[in-house]
Coordinates of C-alpha atoms in Angstrom, one line a residue:
E1348 CA 93.0 80.3 75.7
G1349 CA 94.7 82.7 73.3
D1350 CA 97.6 85.0 72.6
N1351 CA 98.4 86.5 76.0
L1352 CA 99.1 89.9 74.5
E1353 CA 95.5 90.2 73.3
V1354 CA 94.1 88.6 76.4
L1355 CA 96.0 91.0 78.7
K1356 CA 94.3 93.8 76.8
L1357 CA 90.9 92.3 77.3
L1358 CA 91.6 91.9 81.1
Q1359 CA 92.3 95.6 81.5
T1360 CA 88.7 96.6 82.1
A1361 CA 87.6 93.9 84.6
Y1362 CA 90.9 93.4 86.5
Y1363 CA 92.6 96.8 86.4
R1364 CA 94.5 97.1 89.7
K1365 CA 92.8 94.0 91.2
V1366 CA 95.6 91.3 90.9
K1367 CA 97.7 90.9 94.0
M1368 CA 100.4 88.6 92.5
I1369 CA 101.6 87.7 89.0
Y1370 CA 103.9 84.8 88.3
I1371 CA 105.2 84.0 84.8
D1372 CA 107.6 81.5 83.4
P1373 CA 108.0 82.9 79.9
P1374 CA 109.7 81.0 77.1
Y1375 CA 113.5 81.4 77.6
N1376 CA 115.4 82.9 74.7
T1377 CA 117.3 79.7 73.7
G1378 CA 117.3 80.4 69.9
N1379 CA 114.8 77.7 69.2
D1380 CA 111.2 78.0 67.9
F1381 CA 109.7 81.3 68.9
V1382 CA 105.9 81.4 68.8
Y1383 CA 105.5 84.9 70.2
A1384 CA 106.9 87.0 67.4
D1385 CA 104.2 89.6 67.5
D1386 CA 102.8 91.3 64.4
F1387 CA 101.2 94.4 66.1
A1388 CA 99.5 95.4 62.8
D1389 CA 97.5 92.3 62.6
P1390 CA 97.6 90.4 65.9
M1391 CA 94.6 88.2 65.2
A1392 CA 96.0 86.9 62.0
R1393 CA 99.3 86.2 63.8
Y1394 CA 97.4 84.4 66.5
K1395 CA 95.8 82.1 63.9
E1396 CA 99.1 81.5 62.3
V1397 CA 100.7 80.6 65.6
T1398 CA 98.0 78.2 66.7
Q1399 CA 98.6 76.3 63.4
Q1400 CA 102.1 75.6 64.8
T1401 CA 103.8 77.9 62.3
T1402 CA 106.9 78.9 64.3
K1403 CA 110.0 80.8 63.5
S1404 CA 113.5 80.5 64.9
N1405 CA 115.4 83.2 66.7
P1406 CA 119.0 82.0 66.3
E1407 CA 121.9 83.8 68.0
T1408 CA 123.2 84.7 64.6
M1409 CA 120.3 87.1 64.1
G1410 CA 121.2 90.8 64.7
R1411 CA 118.0 91.2 66.7
Y1412 CA 118.5 88.0 68.8
H1413 CA 117.9 89.8 72.2
T1414 CA 115.7 92.5 70.7
N1415 CA 113.1 90.0 69.3
W1416 CA 112.7 88.4 72.7
L1417 CA 112.6 91.7 74.6
N1418 CA 110.1 93.1 72.1
M1419 CA 107.8 90.2 72.9
M1420 CA 108.2 90.7 76.7
Y1421 CA 107.9 94.5 77.0
P1422 CA 104.3 95.1 75.9
R1423 CA 103.1 92.1 78.0
L1424 CA 104.8 93.5 81.1
R1425 CA 103.4 96.9 80.5
L1426 CA 99.8 95.5 80.4
A1427 CA 100.5 93.3 83.4
A1428 CA 101.7 96.2 85.5
N1429 CA 98.2 97.8 85.0
L1430 CA 96.5 94.8 86.5
L1431 CA 98.6 94.7 89.6
R1432 CA 97.2 96.3 92.8
D1433 CA 99.1 99.1 94.5
D1434 CA 100.5 96.5 96.8
G1435 CA 100.9 93.9 94.1
V1436 CA 104.1 91.8 93.4
I1437 CA 105.3 90.1 90.2
F1438 CA 107.7 87.2 90.0
I1439 CA 109.4 86.2 86.7
S1440 CA 111.3 83.0 86.2
I1441 CA 114.3 83.4 83.9
D1442 CA 117.7 81.9 83.1
D1443 CA 121.1 83.3 82.3
N1444 CA 120.3 84.1 78.7
E1445 CA 118.2 87.1 79.4
V1446 CA 118.2 87.8 83.1
T1447 CA 120.3 91.0 82.8
N1448 CA 118.2 92.3 79.9
L1449 CA 114.9 91.4 81.5
R1450 CA 115.9 93.3 84.7
K1451 CA 116.5 96.5 82.7
V1452 CA 113.1 96.1 81.1
C1453 CA 111.5 95.6 84.5
D1454 CA 113.3 98.6 85.9
E1455 CA 111.6 100.7 83.2
V1456 CA 108.2 99.1 83.6
F1457 CA 107.9 98.8 87.3
G1458 CA 110.6 101.3 88.4
E1459 CA 114.1 100.5 89.5
E1460 CA 113.3 101.5 93.0
N1461 CA 110.6 98.8 93.1
F1462 CA 113.1 96.0 92.6
V1463 CA 112.7 93.6 95.5
G1464 CA 115.3 90.9 94.8
C1465 CA 116.6 88.3 92.4
G1466 CA 115.9 84.9 93.8
V1467 CA 118.0 81.9 93.0
W1468 CA 116.8 78.3 93.1
K1469 CA 118.6 75.0 92.3
R1470 CA 116.7 73.4 89.4
R1471 CA 118.6 70.1 89.1
T1472 CA 121.1 68.0 90.9
S1473 CA 122.9 66.3 88.0
S1474 CA 125.6 68.4 86.3
A1475 CA 125.3 69.1 82.6
M1476 CA 128.6 68.8 80.8
D1477 CA 129.6 71.4 78.3
Q1478 CA 132.9 72.7 76.8
S1479 CA 133.4 75.2 79.6
K1480 CA 133.2 72.5 82.3
V1481 CA 130.7 74.8 84.1
S1482 CA 127.2 73.4 84.7
T1483 CA 124.4 75.9 85.2
D1484 CA 122.2 74.2 87.7
H1485 CA 120.2 77.2 88.8
E1486 CA 117.5 79.7 87.5
Y1487 CA 116.5 83.1 88.7
L1488 CA 113.3 84.6 90.0
L1489 CA 113.0 88.4 89.5
M1490 CA 110.8 90.1 92.0
Y1491 CA 109.3 93.6 91.7
H1492 CA 106.5 95.3 93.6
K1493 CA 104.1 97.9 92.3
G1494 CA 105.0 100.7 94.7
Q1495 CA 103.1 100.4 97.9
F1496 CA 105.2 97.6 99.1
L1497 CA 104.0 95.3 101.9
P1498 CA 106.6 93.0 103.4
F1499 CA 106.8 89.3 102.5
A1500 CA 105.3 87.0 105.1
G1501 CA 108.7 85.4 105.8
Y1502 CA 109.1 82.2 107.8
K1503 CA 107.8 81.8 111.3
K1504 CA 110.6 81.7 113.8
D1505 CA 111.0 78.5 115.6
Y1506 CA 113.1 80.2 118.4
K1507 CA 115.5 77.3 118.3
G1508 CA 118.5 78.1 120.5
Y1509 CA 116.6 80.5 122.8
S1510 CA 116.7 79.5 126.5
N1511 CA 116.7 81.0 129.9
P1512 CA 119.5 79.3 132.0
D1513 CA 119.7 82.2 134.5
N1514 CA 116.0 82.6 134.9
D1515 CA 116.0 86.1 133.6
P1516 CA 112.6 87.7 134.2
R1517 CA 112.6 89.0 130.6
G1518 CA 112.3 85.5 129.3
P1519 CA 114.2 83.3 126.9
W1520 CA 117.3 84.8 125.2
V1521 CA 120.1 83.8 122.8
A1522 CA 123.7 85.1 123.0
G1523 CA 124.6 87.5 120.2
D1524 CA 127.9 89.0 119.0
L1525 CA 129.1 92.1 120.8
T1526 CA 131.7 93.2 118.3
V1527 CA 131.7 94.9 114.9
G1528 CA 134.0 94.5 112.0
M1529 CA 136.0 97.8 112.4
N1530 CA 139.6 98.2 113.3
A1531 CA 140.8 100.3 116.2
D1532 CA 142.0 103.1 114.0
M1533 CA 138.5 103.5 112.6
R1534 CA 136.7 103.3 115.9
P1535 CA 139.2 104.2 118.6
N1536 CA 136.4 105.0 121.2
Q1537 CA 135.2 101.4 120.8
Y1538 CA 138.6 99.8 121.4
Y1539 CA 139.0 99.3 125.1
D1540 CA 139.2 96.6 127.7
L1541 CA 135.9 95.3 129.1
V1542 CA 135.8 94.3 132.8
D1543 CA 133.3 91.9 134.4
P1544 CA 132.2 93.8 137.5
K1545 CA 131.4 90.6 139.4
T1546 CA 134.7 88.8 138.8
G1547 CA 137.1 91.6 137.8
K1548 CA 138.2 89.6 134.8
V1549 CA 139.4 91.7 131.8
Y1550 CA 138.5 91.0 128.2
H1551 CA 140.5 92.5 125.4
P1552 CA 138.9 93.4 122.0
S1553 CA 140.5 92.3 118.7
Y1554 CA 142.3 95.1 116.8
N1555 CA 140.1 94.3 113.7
R1556 CA 136.9 93.7 115.7
V1557 CA 136.1 96.4 118.2
W1558 CA 133.2 96.4 120.7
S1559 CA 129.8 97.4 119.2
Y1560 CA 129.2 100.1 121.8
A1561 CA 131.1 103.0 123.3
P1562 CA 132.0 102.7 127.0
D1563 CA 129.0 104.6 128.4
S1564 CA 126.5 102.5 126.3
M1565 CA 128.3 99.3 127.3
Q1566 CA 128.2 100.2 131.0
K1567 CA 124.4 100.7 130.7
L1568 CA 124.1 97.2 129.2
I1569 CA 126.2 95.7 132.0
E1570 CA 124.0 97.4 134.6
E1571 CA 120.9 96.0 132.9
D1572 CA 122.4 92.5 133.0
R1573 CA 122.5 92.2 129.2
I1574 CA 126.1 91.1 128.9
V1575 CA 127.2 87.4 129.4
F1576 CA 130.9 87.1 130.5
P1577 CA 132.6 83.7 129.7
E1578 CA 134.9 82.0 132.2
D1579 CA 137.7 82.0 129.7
T1580 CA 139.0 85.6 129.1
S1581 CA 140.3 84.5 125.6
Q1582 CA 136.6 84.2 124.6
R1583 CA 134.4 87.1 123.8
P1584 CA 131.6 88.4 126.1
M1585 CA 128.2 88.2 124.4
K1586 CA 125.0 90.2 124.5
K1587 CA 121.6 88.8 125.5
R1588 CA 119.1 89.1 122.8
F1589 CA 115.6 88.4 124.2
A1590 CA 112.8 86.7 122.2
N1591 CA 110.2 89.1 123.4
E1592 CA 112.2 92.1 122.1
L1593 CA 112.5 91.0 118.5
K1594 CA 110.9 93.4 116.0
S1595 CA 109.4 90.5 114.1
D1596 CA 108.4 86.9 114.8
A1597 CA 109.4 85.8 111.3
N1598 CA 112.7 85.2 109.5
P1599 CA 113.0 87.0 106.2
F1600 CA 112.3 85.3 102.9
S1601 CA 115.6 84.4 101.4
T1602 CA 116.5 85.0 97.8
W1603 CA 118.4 81.7 97.9
M1604 CA 115.4 79.3 97.9
S1605 CA 116.9 76.1 99.2
E1606 CA 113.6 74.8 100.5
V1607 CA 112.1 74.8 96.9
G1608 CA 112.0 71.6 95.0
L1609 CA 113.8 70.8 91.7
N1610 CA 112.4 70.8 88.2
T1611 CA 112.1 67.0 88.5
E1612 CA 109.4 67.6 91.1
G1613 CA 107.3 69.5 88.6
T1614 CA 107.8 66.9 85.9
R1615 CA 107.0 64.1 88.3
A1616 CA 103.8 65.8 89.5
V1617 CA 102.4 65.9 85.9
Y1618 CA 103.7 62.4 85.3
T1619 CA 101.8 61.1 88.3
L1620 CA 98.6 63.0 87.6
F1621 CA 98.4 61.7 84.0
D1622 CA 98.7 58.0 84.9
D1623 CA 102.5 57.8 84.4
K1624 CA 102.6 59.5 81.0
S1625 CA 105.2 62.1 80.1
L1626 CA 102.9 64.8 78.7
F1627 CA 104.8 67.9 79.7
N1628 CA 108.5 68.3 80.3
Y1629 CA 110.2 70.9 82.5
A1630 CA 107.1 72.0 84.4
K1631 CA 107.9 74.2 87.4
P1632 CA 107.7 72.6 90.8
I1633 CA 104.5 73.2 92.7
S1634 CA 106.6 74.0 95.8
L1635 CA 108.1 77.0 94.0
I1636 CA 104.8 78.6 93.1
K1637 CA 103.2 77.7 96.4
T1638 CA 106.0 79.3 98.3
I1639 CA 105.8 82.6 96.6
V1640 CA 102.0 82.7 96.7
S1641 CA 102.0 82.1 100.4
Q1642 CA 104.6 84.8 100.9
V1643 CA 102.6 87.7 99.3
T1644 CA 98.9 86.9 99.1
G1645 CA 96.0 87.0 101.4
Q1646 CA 93.3 84.3 101.5
D1647 CA 91.0 86.1 99.0
D1648 CA 93.5 87.5 96.5
I1649 CA 93.8 86.9 92.8
V1650 CA 96.9 85.3 91.2
L1651 CA 97.6 85.7 87.5
D1652 CA 99.9 83.6 85.2
F1653 CA 99.9 84.5 81.5
F1654 CA 102.4 81.9 80.5
S1655 CA 100.6 79.1 82.3
G1656 CA 102.0 76.1 80.4
S1657 CA 100.9 73.0 82.2
A1658 CA 98.9 75.0 84.8
T1659 CA 101.3 74.6 87.7
T1660 CA 100.1 77.9 89.1
A1661 CA 96.5 76.7 89.3
H1662 CA 97.6 73.5 91.0
A1663 CA 99.7 75.4 93.6
V1664 CA 96.9 77.9 94.4
M1665 CA 94.4 75.1 94.9
Q1666 CA 96.9 73.2 97.1
L1667 CA 97.6 76.2 99.3
N1668 CA 93.9 77.0 99.6
A1669 CA 93.3 73.4 100.8
E1670 CA 96.1 73.8 103.4
D1671 CA 95.2 77.2 104.9
G1672 CA 91.5 77.4 104.1
G1673 CA 92.0 80.3 101.6
N1674 CA 89.8 81.3 98.7
R1675 CA 92.4 82.6 96.3
R1676 CA 91.5 82.7 92.7
F1677 CA 93.7 82.2 89.7
I1678 CA 93.6 83.5 86.1
L1679 CA 95.7 81.5 83.6
V1680 CA 96.5 82.5 80.0
Q1681 CA 98.0 80.1 77.5
L1682 CA 98.5 80.1 73.8
P1683 CA 96.9 76.9 72.4
E1684 CA 100.2 75.8 70.9
L1685 CA 99.8 72.5 69.1
C1686 CA 101.5 69.4 70.4
D1687 CA 103.9 67.6 68.2
E1688 CA 102.1 64.6 66.5
K1689 CA 105.0 62.4 67.6
S1690 CA 104.7 63.4 71.3
E1691 CA 103.2 61.3 74.0
A1692 CA 100.7 64.1 74.7
Y1693 CA 99.3 64.0 71.2
K1694 CA 99.1 60.2 71.2
A1695 CA 97.2 60.5 74.5
G1696 CA 94.6 62.7 72.8
Y1697 CA 95.8 66.2 73.7
K1698 CA 96.1 68.3 70.6
N1699 CA 97.4 71.5 72.3
I1700 CA 99.0 72.7 75.6
C1701 CA 95.7 74.2 76.8
E1702 CA 94.0 70.8 76.8
I1703 CA 96.8 69.4 79.0
G1704 CA 96.5 72.4 81.4
K1705 CA 92.7 72.1 81.7
E1706 CA 92.9 68.4 82.4
R1707 CA 95.6 68.9 84.9
I1708 CA 93.4 71.4 86.9
R1709 CA 90.6 68.8 86.8
R1710 CA 92.8 66.0 88.0
A1711 CA 94.7 68.0 90.6
G1712 CA 91.4 69.4 92.0
K1713 CA 89.9 66.0 92.3
K1714 CA 93.0 64.7 94.1
I1715 CA 93.2 67.6 96.5
L1716 CA 89.5 67.2 97.3
E1717 CA 90.0 63.6 98.1
E1718 CA 93.1 64.3 100.3
H1719 CA 91.3 67.0 102.3
A1720 CA 87.8 65.6 102.5
Q1721 CA 88.2 64.3 106.0
V1722 CA 89.8 67.5 107.3
T1723 CA 87.0 69.6 105.8
M1724 CA 84.4 67.5 107.5
A1725 CA 86.2 67.3 110.8
E1726 CA 86.7 71.1 111.0
D1727 CA 83.3 72.0 109.6
K1728 CA 84.9 74.0 106.8
Q1729 CA 83.3 75.0 103.5
P1730 CA 84.2 72.5 100.7
L1731 CA 87.2 73.6 98.7
D1732 CA 86.3 75.3 95.4
V1733 CA 88.3 73.7 92.6
G1734 CA 86.0 74.7 89.7
F1735 CA 87.1 76.9 86.8
R1736 CA 85.8 78.5 83.6
V1737 CA 87.4 78.5 80.2
F1738 CA 87.3 81.4 77.8
K1739 CA 88.7 81.4 74.3
L1740 CA 90.0 84.5 72.5
D1741 CA 87.9 85.2 69.4
T1742 CA 88.0 87.6 66.5
S1743 CA 86.9 91.2 67.0
N1744 CA 83.5 92.3 65.8
L1745 CA 85.0 95.7 64.9
E1746 CA 85.7 96.3 61.3
T1747 CA 89.3 96.9 60.3
W1748 CA 90.0 100.6 59.8
D1749 CA 90.9 101.5 56.3
A1750 CA 92.9 104.8 56.3
T1751 CA 92.8 105.2 52.5
P1752 CA 91.3 108.6 51.5
I1753 CA 87.9 108.3 49.9
E1754 CA 86.3 110.3 47.1
N1755 CA 83.4 112.7 47.6
E1756 CA 81.0 110.3 45.9
Q1757 CA 82.0 107.5 48.4
L1758 CA 81.6 110.0 51.3
D1759 CA 78.1 110.9 50.2
L1760 CA 77.2 107.2 50.0
L1761 CA 78.6 106.7 53.5
Y1762 CA 76.5 109.6 54.9
Q1763 CA 73.4 108.2 53.3
R1764 CA 74.1 104.8 54.8
M1765 CA 74.6 106.3 58.3
N1766 CA 71.4 108.3 58.0
S1767 CA 69.4 105.3 57.0
M1768 CA 70.7 103.4 60.0
I1769 CA 69.7 106.2 62.3

């Protein structure tokens, strides 16, 4: 619990280059209350001010509208980069307001060459009407790696469509395109008639789609029985692509995340855990976090979220551990921002967001243990660890440095005091 800028500084010693994955869902720059307007000269005083729910607005009319938000993000990303392992990956949820600016900042912090992709996921189904008649129903997920990039896990191929109708000894295959999108003027050596040696039938290429191979290479494929000739010469011959010759048994992770749930999934999860009470709106869906955690982490890795909100990341990590037997650990950081006294969360006894997050981890952990108790016993696995510790940011025990020049008499007194202490 605490201002994540200060907490990230404290984490540098114990977790320097030890975190495999970072996910953050920072406050979007919507011009509303802005609780992370840092005062670098006196961060602890600012922290106390913020936790008393003293917020400031960052309206679009301000000349530093984008600058204020980026000044908040930049030092946090710098510190976060230090915590990532050499094969670490960071994911950042963001919307249209700052996605272009945030990408420039990340290019500087993580390196433009370390940009992995910009994911897109549909966050709602109902359209929001505005004057432009354009409804923004999506959000983005910026992805950067630290430098020593290890591929995403991808999705296991189901080999649907592969078969072996001709009993080829090389095993199941699927018919693949044998042309390339080039015209005859660009690739004249690949614009020729193809003849089936068994039937003598002739197949003509399209002027705008020539064969993928020159005649000699194509002849070799025919001799190796890798070309499938259709009965109808108006159709194209195809190439056999064998399952056992694929470079990978996984399909790539798509930046269009159609398999991820909507924001309503996240809101509903919190609603259900807290006995049908609406304590936290717009929580990210568990499926989003669980998907990316499963893509880049091993079973013993550390996941960090320093804008943890309702603790969706913790819930997702515990859920994934239960499903694959992992022992991933999470570090969450959240400012104890006070709940509005009129909110349902405050009326339910939760004074700040941290209290909601802690209770969610407890309830989610209990539910996951109950759901997987029988599986654990049947497979003789170690019980799932859903415990966690809570640390709270405190004031420093170091005295504030006073740079005011001191007189000789004061200097003598200071030396005397130091000698007496020795």
